[in-house]
Every structure is written in structure tokens, then in C-alpha cells.
Amino acid sequence: MNKAMPFPIGAEAVPVASPSTSLRELILSKDLTFLMEAHDGLSAAIAERAGFKGLWASGLSISSALGYRDANEASWTQVVDVVERMVDSTNVPILVDGDSGFGNFNNARLVARKLKQRGAAGICLEDKAFPKLNSFVGDRHPLADIYEFSGRLKAVRDTTGPAFVLVARTEALIAGYGLDVALDRAEAFANSGADAVLIHSRKSVADEILDFAKKWNNRLPVVIVPTKYYKTPVSAYREVGISTVIWANHALRAAIAGMRDICGRIRSEESVAGIEERVADLEELFRLIGYDELEQAEKQYLPKQTA
Ligand code: SPV
Ligand code: MG
């Protein structure tokens, strides 16, 4: 992706076709694709350096990092701004969690257009009402009307054009409906311009996800989020032809655990002497944010010191 910025911080500037094309290729490829959660420029750069070919801009993680609940408390412009930092700090495509589109078809197409302008590769929209609530919180997850949500998808597709990746997520299983409702919804969304279908589950086993994938039979690529059924080996997903796995919140949860432990130790030890080896050194931080490029640029653009 050709960045307007002269320094894609945190990553080597490897030009690729376009973020949407790369994401589409990942989702359509025969291999199982893994998207790693990130929630800011730094976590995006870390995930890219770990080797992930694509990222998930998680609504849960972005809102949590901002100190909001995953209930559309963060505004869509705040989310877009975070995604822009993620785009600038990496060279891998980013699928953005667009929640339920921040309103009706009109809000959804506005958000999608802005995300495309800021360099995101695609958006995932879920068939819930606004404001949505994180799928793992409580039991009240009313679904959007199937026809109204289909209109939201069509509006996004018509606004962003064919390249921008549109993932339709059904929350039918989260809302307590069965497989048939999930399949009916997925079918309607496939007919409304979606490129892939995300089927979400809050069960601790993957049975309903695997059943969905078998019955869906690759009508469109299937994307899953194994947060609760984390023990299932990925070979099970390969067997039923699932396209993409999203590790949806693990960078944020690792950060929480790391910060909690370090804060606790510093507080009780009244010293940082014992934790130096446990934290990333500053050189790593500087590398991630691309300070080396800044040094090069200074040589090029600052006048030479004469005295
Ligand atoms: C997110 O990462 O924000 C998601 C996945 O939408 S979940 O939190 O499982 O709903
Ligand atoms: Mg979300």
C-alpha cells in the first residue's frame, strides 16, 4: 500500500497493491487466515512484526483502551481516528469492527466511507441495533430486522465500491436463535453484497460454529472469533473450510495482565530495579515507532551543524 506518509512507522515500507485487495486475497485464499487484534498504532505494529498478515481493529479493544465500554460509547469518529493510527503504523490490511454501523444505513455508509478514506481494508458489520452491547455481556442482544440490516449492507457496498471488503456478521446464535436463523440471515446478507460472513458464538465449544460452516458449505468465506471456544484446535476449522480466524482481544488482554503485574510490583517494591528485565527496553519501543527513520530524515532535511 502506498502511504501518503513518508514513514510508515514501525514497519518496512513494502508497497502492496491496495489494502482491500490484500485483505480480499487473505480471506479468499485456500489457507486458513489469521487476523490479530490491535487497538492502536503501537499494538498494530507489534502484531505486524509478529508476522500477522492482517489485523482486526477490535471494537472491544479500541473502546476499552479509550476507557469506554463496548456499547457504542466511543464515537465513530474516535474509532476512525484510532484506525488511522493503526494504518499509518503498519503495512498490513486492517479489517475494522464497525459494530452495527453506528445507526441506520446512512450512518453505516458514512463510517465505511471514512474508514476507506483513512486506509482501512474493510469493515465488519453486525446485525444488531444501535447501540450494540458486547456479545459476551448479559443476555439482551436484540437483532436488527433482517431487511433493514440488508439495506445497511447494500448502502455500504454501493458507497465504498466493490474493492472495499464487507464482512457481514450475524449475532443470531448470540441472541439465542438456532442455526436455521443464522443460516437464513447469512444468506440474506450474502445477497446484499457481503464478501464474507462472520458467525459468532459465545459457547465454550465450537460445535455450533462447525455445524454452521458445514451447512453453509462455502457459499461465501466464513470468519470466526474463537474467544470463548479457545480450546478448539485450528485443524477443526481447516477441516470444515473456515476461511479466517480472528484472535479478537488477546493483545489488549496481554497488555492488561502485563500492566497489572508491573504496576503491582512497582507499588509494593517501591523500586523499578527488579522489573527492568520484565519490561520491553526502550530500544524496542524506539524501533517499533520508527525512530531510525527519523534519524535518517534529520540527516537529509536538517541543516548540517557547523560549529
Ligand atoms: C470485538 O473484538 O470487538 C468483537 C469480537 O466484536 S467480540 O468482542 O467477541 O464481540
Ligand atoms: Mg466488536
Short mmCIF file of C-alpha atoms and ligand atoms in Angstrom, two decimals:
data_model
loop_
_atom_site.label_atom_id
_atom_site.label_comp_id
_atom_site.label_asym_id
_atom_site.label_seq_id
_atom_site.Cartn_x
_atom_site.Cartn_y
_atom_site.Cartn_z
CA MET A 1 0.00 0.00 0.00
CA ASN A 2 1.43 3.31 -0.95
CA LYS A 3 1.26 5.55 2.04
CA ALA A 4 0.97 9.29 1.80
CA MET A 5 3.20 9.47 4.86
CA PRO A 6 6.93 9.26 4.12
CA PHE A 7 7.45 6.96 7.08
CA PRO A 8 5.18 4.05 7.71
CA ILE A 9 6.27 3.92 11.31
CA GLY A 10 7.06 0.61 12.85
CA ALA A 11 7.37 -1.28 9.62
CA GLU A 12 9.39 -1.53 6.47
CA ALA A 13 7.77 0.29 3.56
CA VAL A 14 6.79 -2.67 1.41
CA PRO A 15 4.43 -1.44 -1.28
CA VAL A 16 1.50 -3.75 -1.90
CA ALA A 17 -1.41 -3.45 -4.29
CA SER A 18 -4.05 -1.99 -2.00
CA PRO A 19 -5.16 -2.84 1.50
CA SER A 20 -8.55 -4.07 0.31
CA THR A 21 -7.04 -6.30 -2.36
CA SER A 22 -4.67 -7.87 0.14
CA LEU A 23 -7.43 -8.47 2.67
CA ARG A 24 -9.68 -9.94 -0.02
CA GLU A 25 -6.87 -12.28 -1.07
CA LEU A 26 -6.32 -13.36 2.52
CA ILE A 27 -9.99 -14.06 3.10
CA LEU A 28 -10.43 -15.86 -0.22
CA SER A 29 -7.19 -17.84 -0.03
CA LYS A 30 -7.32 -21.59 0.43
CA ASP A 31 -5.14 -21.32 3.53
CA LEU A 32 -6.65 -20.51 6.89
CA THR A 33 -6.05 -16.81 7.56
CA PHE A 34 -5.39 -15.32 10.99
CA LEU A 35 -6.22 -11.73 11.83
CA MET A 36 -4.70 -10.38 15.03
CA GLU A 37 -6.43 -7.85 17.19
CA ALA A 38 -4.88 -4.43 17.60
CA HIS A 39 -6.26 -1.32 19.20
CA ASP A 40 -3.78 1.46 18.50
CA GLY A 41 -0.72 2.23 16.39
CA LEU A 42 1.67 0.50 18.75
CA SER A 43 -0.25 -2.75 19.15
CA ALA A 44 -0.76 -2.82 15.37
CA ALA A 45 3.00 -2.50 14.79
CA ILE A 46 3.68 -5.27 17.32
CA ALA A 47 1.20 -7.63 15.66
CA GLU A 48 2.66 -6.95 12.24
CA ARG A 49 6.17 -7.63 13.50
CA ALA A 50 4.98 -10.91 14.96
CA GLY A 51 4.16 -11.94 11.39
CA PHE A 52 0.42 -11.44 11.10
CA LYS A 53 -0.62 -10.67 7.55
CA GLY A 54 -3.74 -8.81 8.56
CA LEU A 55 -5.23 -7.08 11.59
CA TRP A 56 -8.57 -6.83 13.33
CA ALA A 57 -9.37 -3.37 14.66
CA SER A 58 -11.47 -4.65 17.53
CA GLY A 59 -14.33 -2.55 18.82
CA LEU A 60 -13.98 -4.12 22.26
CA SER A 61 -10.27 -3.43 22.42
CA ILE A 62 -10.35 0.07 20.94
CA SER A 63 -13.15 1.19 23.21
CA SER A 64 -11.54 -0.45 26.28
CA ALA A 65 -8.19 1.19 25.55
CA LEU A 66 -10.02 4.52 25.42
CA GLY A 67 -11.71 3.72 28.73
CA TYR A 68 -15.14 3.16 27.25
CA ARG A 69 -17.48 0.18 27.36
CA ASP A 70 -18.06 -1.80 24.19
CA ALA A 71 -21.55 -0.34 23.90
CA ASN A 72 -21.00 2.34 21.28
CA GLU A 73 -19.83 4.75 23.95
CA ALA A 74 -16.83 5.67 21.81
CA SER A 75 -17.96 7.75 18.86
CA TRP A 76 -17.43 6.56 15.32
CA THR A 77 -15.00 9.40 14.70
CA GLN A 78 -12.89 8.26 17.66
CA VAL A 79 -12.77 4.77 16.19
CA VAL A 80 -11.84 6.13 12.76
CA ASP A 81 -9.01 8.18 14.31
CA VAL A 82 -7.60 5.12 16.09
CA VAL A 83 -7.79 3.09 12.87
CA GLU A 84 -5.90 5.83 11.05
CA ARG A 85 -3.02 5.50 13.55
CA MET A 86 -3.06 1.74 13.01
CA VAL A 87 -2.96 2.19 9.25
CA ASP A 88 -0.06 4.63 9.45
CA SER A 89 1.97 2.37 11.71
CA THR A 90 1.73 -0.78 9.58
CA ASN A 91 1.74 -2.16 6.06
CA VAL A 92 -0.79 -4.93 6.51
CA PRO A 93 -4.51 -4.72 5.73
CA ILE A 94 -6.91 -3.90 8.54
CA LEU A 95 -10.44 -5.22 8.90
CA VAL A 96 -12.33 -2.79 11.10
CA ASP A 97 -15.00 -3.83 13.54
CA GLY A 98 -17.73 -1.38 12.57
CA ASP A 99 -20.13 -2.69 15.24
CA SER A 100 -23.66 -2.36 13.89
CA GLY A 101 -22.76 0.66 11.77
CA PHE A 102 -23.45 3.36 14.37
CA GLY A 103 -27.06 3.77 13.31
CA ASN A 104 -29.01 3.04 10.19
CA PHE A 105 -27.88 2.56 6.57
CA ASN A 106 -26.85 6.20 6.38
CA ASN A 107 -24.54 6.12 9.41
CA ALA A 108 -23.09 2.79 8.27
CA ARG A 109 -22.18 4.06 4.82
CA LEU A 110 -20.67 7.24 6.29
CA VAL A 111 -18.45 5.28 8.67
CA ALA A 112 -17.42 2.84 5.93
CA ARG A 113 -16.54 5.63 3.53
CA LYS A 114 -14.40 7.39 6.15
CA LEU A 115 -12.63 4.15 7.06
CA LYS A 116 -11.86 3.55 3.40
CA GLN A 117 -10.54 7.10 3.04
CA ARG A 118 -8.25 6.56 6.03
CA GLY A 119 -6.77 3.39 4.54
CA ALA A 120 -8.72 0.58 6.19
CA ALA A 121 -9.12 -2.54 4.05
CA GLY A 122 -12.64 -3.45 5.05
CA ILE A 123 -15.41 -3.24 7.58
CA CYS A 124 -17.34 -5.85 9.52
CA LEU A 125 -20.95 -5.00 10.40
CA GLU A 126 -23.11 -6.98 12.81
CA ASP A 127 -26.88 -7.38 12.64
CA LYS A 128 -27.66 -5.65 15.92
CA ALA A 129 -29.42 -2.46 16.85
CA PHE A 130 -27.62 0.73 17.86
CA PRO A 131 -26.25 1.00 20.48
CA LYS A 132 -24.83 -2.51 20.46
CA LEU A 133 -23.50 -4.29 23.51
CA ASN A 134 -20.52 -6.63 23.53
CA SER A 135 -21.66 -10.14 22.69
CA PHE A 136 -20.30 -11.59 25.92
CA VAL A 137 -22.10 -9.15 28.21
CA GLY A 138 -25.57 -10.01 29.51
CA ASP A 139 -28.36 -11.68 27.62
CA ARG A 140 -30.05 -8.81 25.85
CA HIS A 141 -28.86 -8.83 22.27
CA PRO A 142 -31.81 -7.87 20.07
CA LEU A 143 -31.18 -8.46 16.40
CA ALA A 144 -31.78 -5.87 13.73
CA ASP A 145 -34.58 -6.56 11.29
CA ILE A 146 -33.13 -8.74 8.56
CA TYR A 147 -34.37 -6.50 5.72
CA GLU A 148 -33.26 -3.30 7.40
CA PHE A 149 -29.80 -4.72 8.04
CA SER A 150 -29.58 -5.98 4.48
CA GLY A 151 -30.19 -2.37 3.43
CA ARG A 152 -27.32 -1.26 5.64
CA LEU A 153 -25.01 -3.69 3.85
CA LYS A 154 -26.22 -2.64 0.41
CA ALA A 155 -25.69 1.02 1.27
CA VAL A 156 -22.12 0.31 2.37
CA ARG A 157 -21.40 -1.73 -0.73
CA ASP A 158 -22.81 0.95 -3.03
CA THR A 159 -20.86 3.68 -1.25
CA THR A 160 -17.47 2.02 -0.92
CA GLY A 161 -17.44 0.22 -4.30
CA PRO A 162 -16.57 -3.40 -4.98
CA ALA A 163 -12.99 -3.43 -3.66
CA PHE A 164 -13.56 -2.50 -0.02
CA VAL A 165 -14.11 -5.70 1.93
CA LEU A 166 -17.50 -6.03 3.58
CA VAL A 167 -17.94 -8.74 6.20
CA ALA A 168 -21.48 -9.36 7.43
CA ARG A 169 -21.67 -10.72 10.96
CA THR A 170 -24.71 -12.41 12.30
CA GLU A 171 -25.36 -12.43 16.01
CA ALA A 172 -28.21 -14.94 15.67
CA LEU A 173 -26.51 -17.54 17.89
CA ILE A 174 -25.51 -14.90 20.44
CA ALA A 175 -29.14 -13.73 20.58
CA GLY A 176 -30.28 -17.28 21.33
CA TYR A 177 -31.65 -18.29 17.94
CA GLY A 178 -30.73 -21.55 16.27
CA LEU A 179 -28.67 -22.48 13.28
CA ASP A 180 -31.53 -22.03 10.82
CA VAL A 181 -31.98 -18.38 11.71
CA ALA A 182 -28.22 -17.85 11.47
CA LEU A 183 -28.14 -19.50 8.03
CA ASP A 184 -31.17 -17.52 6.79
CA ARG A 185 -29.57 -14.29 7.88
CA ALA A 186 -26.22 -15.18 6.37
CA GLU A 187 -27.96 -15.99 3.09
CA ALA A 188 -29.79 -12.65 3.07
CA PHE A 189 -26.53 -10.83 3.81
CA ALA A 190 -24.68 -12.72 1.08
CA ASN A 191 -27.35 -11.48 -1.32
CA SER A 192 -26.83 -7.92 -0.10
CA GLY A 193 -23.22 -7.51 -1.16
CA ALA A 194 -21.24 -9.10 1.67
CA ASP A 195 -17.88 -10.64 0.79
CA ALA A 196 -17.77 -12.94 3.79
CA VAL A 197 -19.91 -13.96 6.72
CA LEU A 198 -18.82 -13.83 10.35
CA ILE A 199 -20.64 -16.28 12.59
CA HIS A 200 -20.24 -15.53 16.26
CA SER A 201 -20.80 -17.81 19.26
CA ARG A 202 -20.41 -17.48 23.00
CA LYS A 203 -20.29 -21.20 23.71
CA SER A 204 -17.16 -22.76 25.15
CA VAL A 205 -17.16 -25.43 22.46
CA ALA A 206 -17.13 -24.84 18.71
CA ASP A 207 -19.95 -27.24 17.78
CA GLU A 208 -22.44 -24.67 16.52
CA ILE A 209 -19.75 -22.83 14.56
CA LEU A 210 -18.59 -26.04 12.89
CA ASP A 211 -22.22 -27.02 12.14
CA PHE A 212 -22.81 -23.64 10.60
CA ALA A 213 -19.71 -23.95 8.40
CA LYS A 214 -20.71 -27.42 7.21
CA LYS A 215 -24.25 -26.37 6.31
CA TRP A 216 -23.12 -23.08 4.78
CA ASN A 217 -20.84 -25.07 2.52
CA ASN A 218 -18.61 -22.19 1.48
CA ARG A 219 -21.36 -20.10 -0.07
CA LEU A 220 -19.08 -17.22 0.99
CA PRO A 221 -15.94 -17.33 3.15
CA VAL A 222 -16.65 -17.87 6.85
CA VAL A 223 -14.94 -15.80 9.53
CA ILE A 224 -14.94 -16.83 13.19
CA VAL A 225 -13.88 -15.41 16.56
CA PRO A 226 -12.76 -18.22 18.89
CA THR A 227 -12.66 -16.23 22.10
CA LYS A 228 -14.88 -18.48 24.24
CA TYR A 229 -14.19 -21.76 22.42
CA TYR A 230 -10.47 -21.12 22.57
CA LYS A 231 -9.52 -24.75 23.21
CA THR A 232 -10.59 -25.93 19.76
CA PRO A 233 -7.52 -26.70 17.62
CA VAL A 234 -7.38 -24.76 14.35
CA SER A 235 -7.25 -28.05 12.46
CA ALA A 236 -11.01 -28.31 13.16
CA TYR A 237 -11.54 -25.04 11.31
CA ARG A 238 -9.44 -26.16 8.37
CA GLU A 239 -11.46 -29.38 8.14
CA VAL A 240 -14.75 -27.54 7.61
CA GLY A 241 -13.25 -24.95 5.26
CA ILE A 242 -13.40 -21.91 7.52
CA SER A 243 -11.60 -19.01 5.88
CA THR A 244 -10.47 -16.71 8.65
CA VAL A 245 -9.87 -16.80 12.37
CA ILE A 246 -9.83 -13.57 14.36
CA TRP A 247 -7.84 -13.54 17.60
CA ALA A 248 -10.03 -10.72 18.77
CA ASN A 249 -8.78 -9.34 22.08
CA HIS A 250 -5.57 -11.04 23.12
CA ALA A 251 -3.17 -8.13 22.64
CA LEU A 252 -5.32 -5.99 24.89
CA ARG A 253 -5.72 -8.72 27.49
CA ALA A 254 -1.97 -9.35 27.44
CA ALA A 255 -1.43 -5.62 27.99
CA ILE A 256 -3.86 -5.62 30.91
CA ALA A 257 -2.11 -8.59 32.55
CA GLY A 258 1.34 -7.11 31.93
CA MET A 259 0.48 -3.64 33.22
CA ARG A 260 -1.42 -5.01 36.21
CA ASP A 261 1.54 -7.16 37.30
CA ILE A 262 4.16 -4.48 36.76
CA CYS A 263 2.12 -1.78 38.50
CA GLY A 264 1.59 -4.10 41.46
CA ARG A 265 5.30 -4.86 41.77
CA ILE A 266 6.43 -1.26 41.47
CA ARG A 267 3.86 -0.23 44.03
CA SER A 268 4.90 -2.85 46.57
CA GLU A 269 8.65 -2.80 45.90
CA GLU A 270 8.89 0.99 45.67
CA SER A 271 11.54 0.40 43.05
CA VAL A 272 11.84 -0.43 39.38
CA ALA A 273 15.17 -2.25 39.86
CA GLY A 274 13.55 -5.68 39.98
CA ILE A 275 11.34 -5.31 36.94
CA GLU A 276 13.75 -3.92 34.36
CA GLU A 277 14.20 -7.37 32.78
CA ARG A 278 10.43 -7.87 32.67
CA VAL A 279 9.60 -4.85 30.53
CA ALA A 280 10.44 -4.07 26.91
CA ASP A 281 13.57 -1.97 26.69
CA LEU A 282 13.42 1.48 25.22
CA GLU A 283 15.35 0.39 22.12
CA GLU A 284 12.50 -1.97 21.24
CA LEU A 285 10.00 0.82 21.71
CA PHE A 286 12.01 3.17 19.52
CA ARG A 287 12.29 0.52 16.81
CA LEU A 288 8.54 -0.12 16.85
CA ILE A 289 7.73 3.53 16.37
CA GLY A 290 10.37 4.02 13.69
CA TYR A 291 12.80 6.41 15.33
CA ASP A 292 15.51 5.12 12.97
CA GLU A 293 13.67 6.72 10.07
CA LEU A 294 13.57 10.00 11.97
CA GLU A 295 17.35 9.92 12.39
CA GLN A 296 17.78 9.33 8.65
CA ALA A 297 15.35 12.13 7.85
CA GLU A 298 17.21 14.52 10.12
CA LYS A 299 20.40 13.88 8.16
CA GLN A 300 18.51 14.61 4.96
CA TYR A 301 16.45 17.62 5.97
CA LEU A 302 18.11 19.43 8.87
CA PRO A 303 20.95 21.85 8.09
CA LYS A 304 24.38 20.46 8.96
CA GLN A 305 25.76 21.62 12.30
CA THR A 306 28.73 23.85 11.61
CA ALA A 307 30.32 24.58 14.93
C1 SPV B 1 -14.54 -7.24 19.02
O1 SPV B 1 -13.37 -7.63 19.06
O2 SPV B 1 -14.89 -6.11 19.34
C2 SPV B 1 -15.59 -8.14 18.56
C3 SPV B 1 -15.49 -9.55 18.88
O3 SPV B 1 -16.56 -7.69 18.03
S1 SPV B 1 -16.36 -9.82 20.34
O4 SPV B 1 -15.78 -8.99 21.38
O5 SPV B 1 -16.21 -11.21 20.59
O6 SPV B 1 -17.75 -9.46 20.12
MG MG B 2 -16.87 -5.75 18.46
#
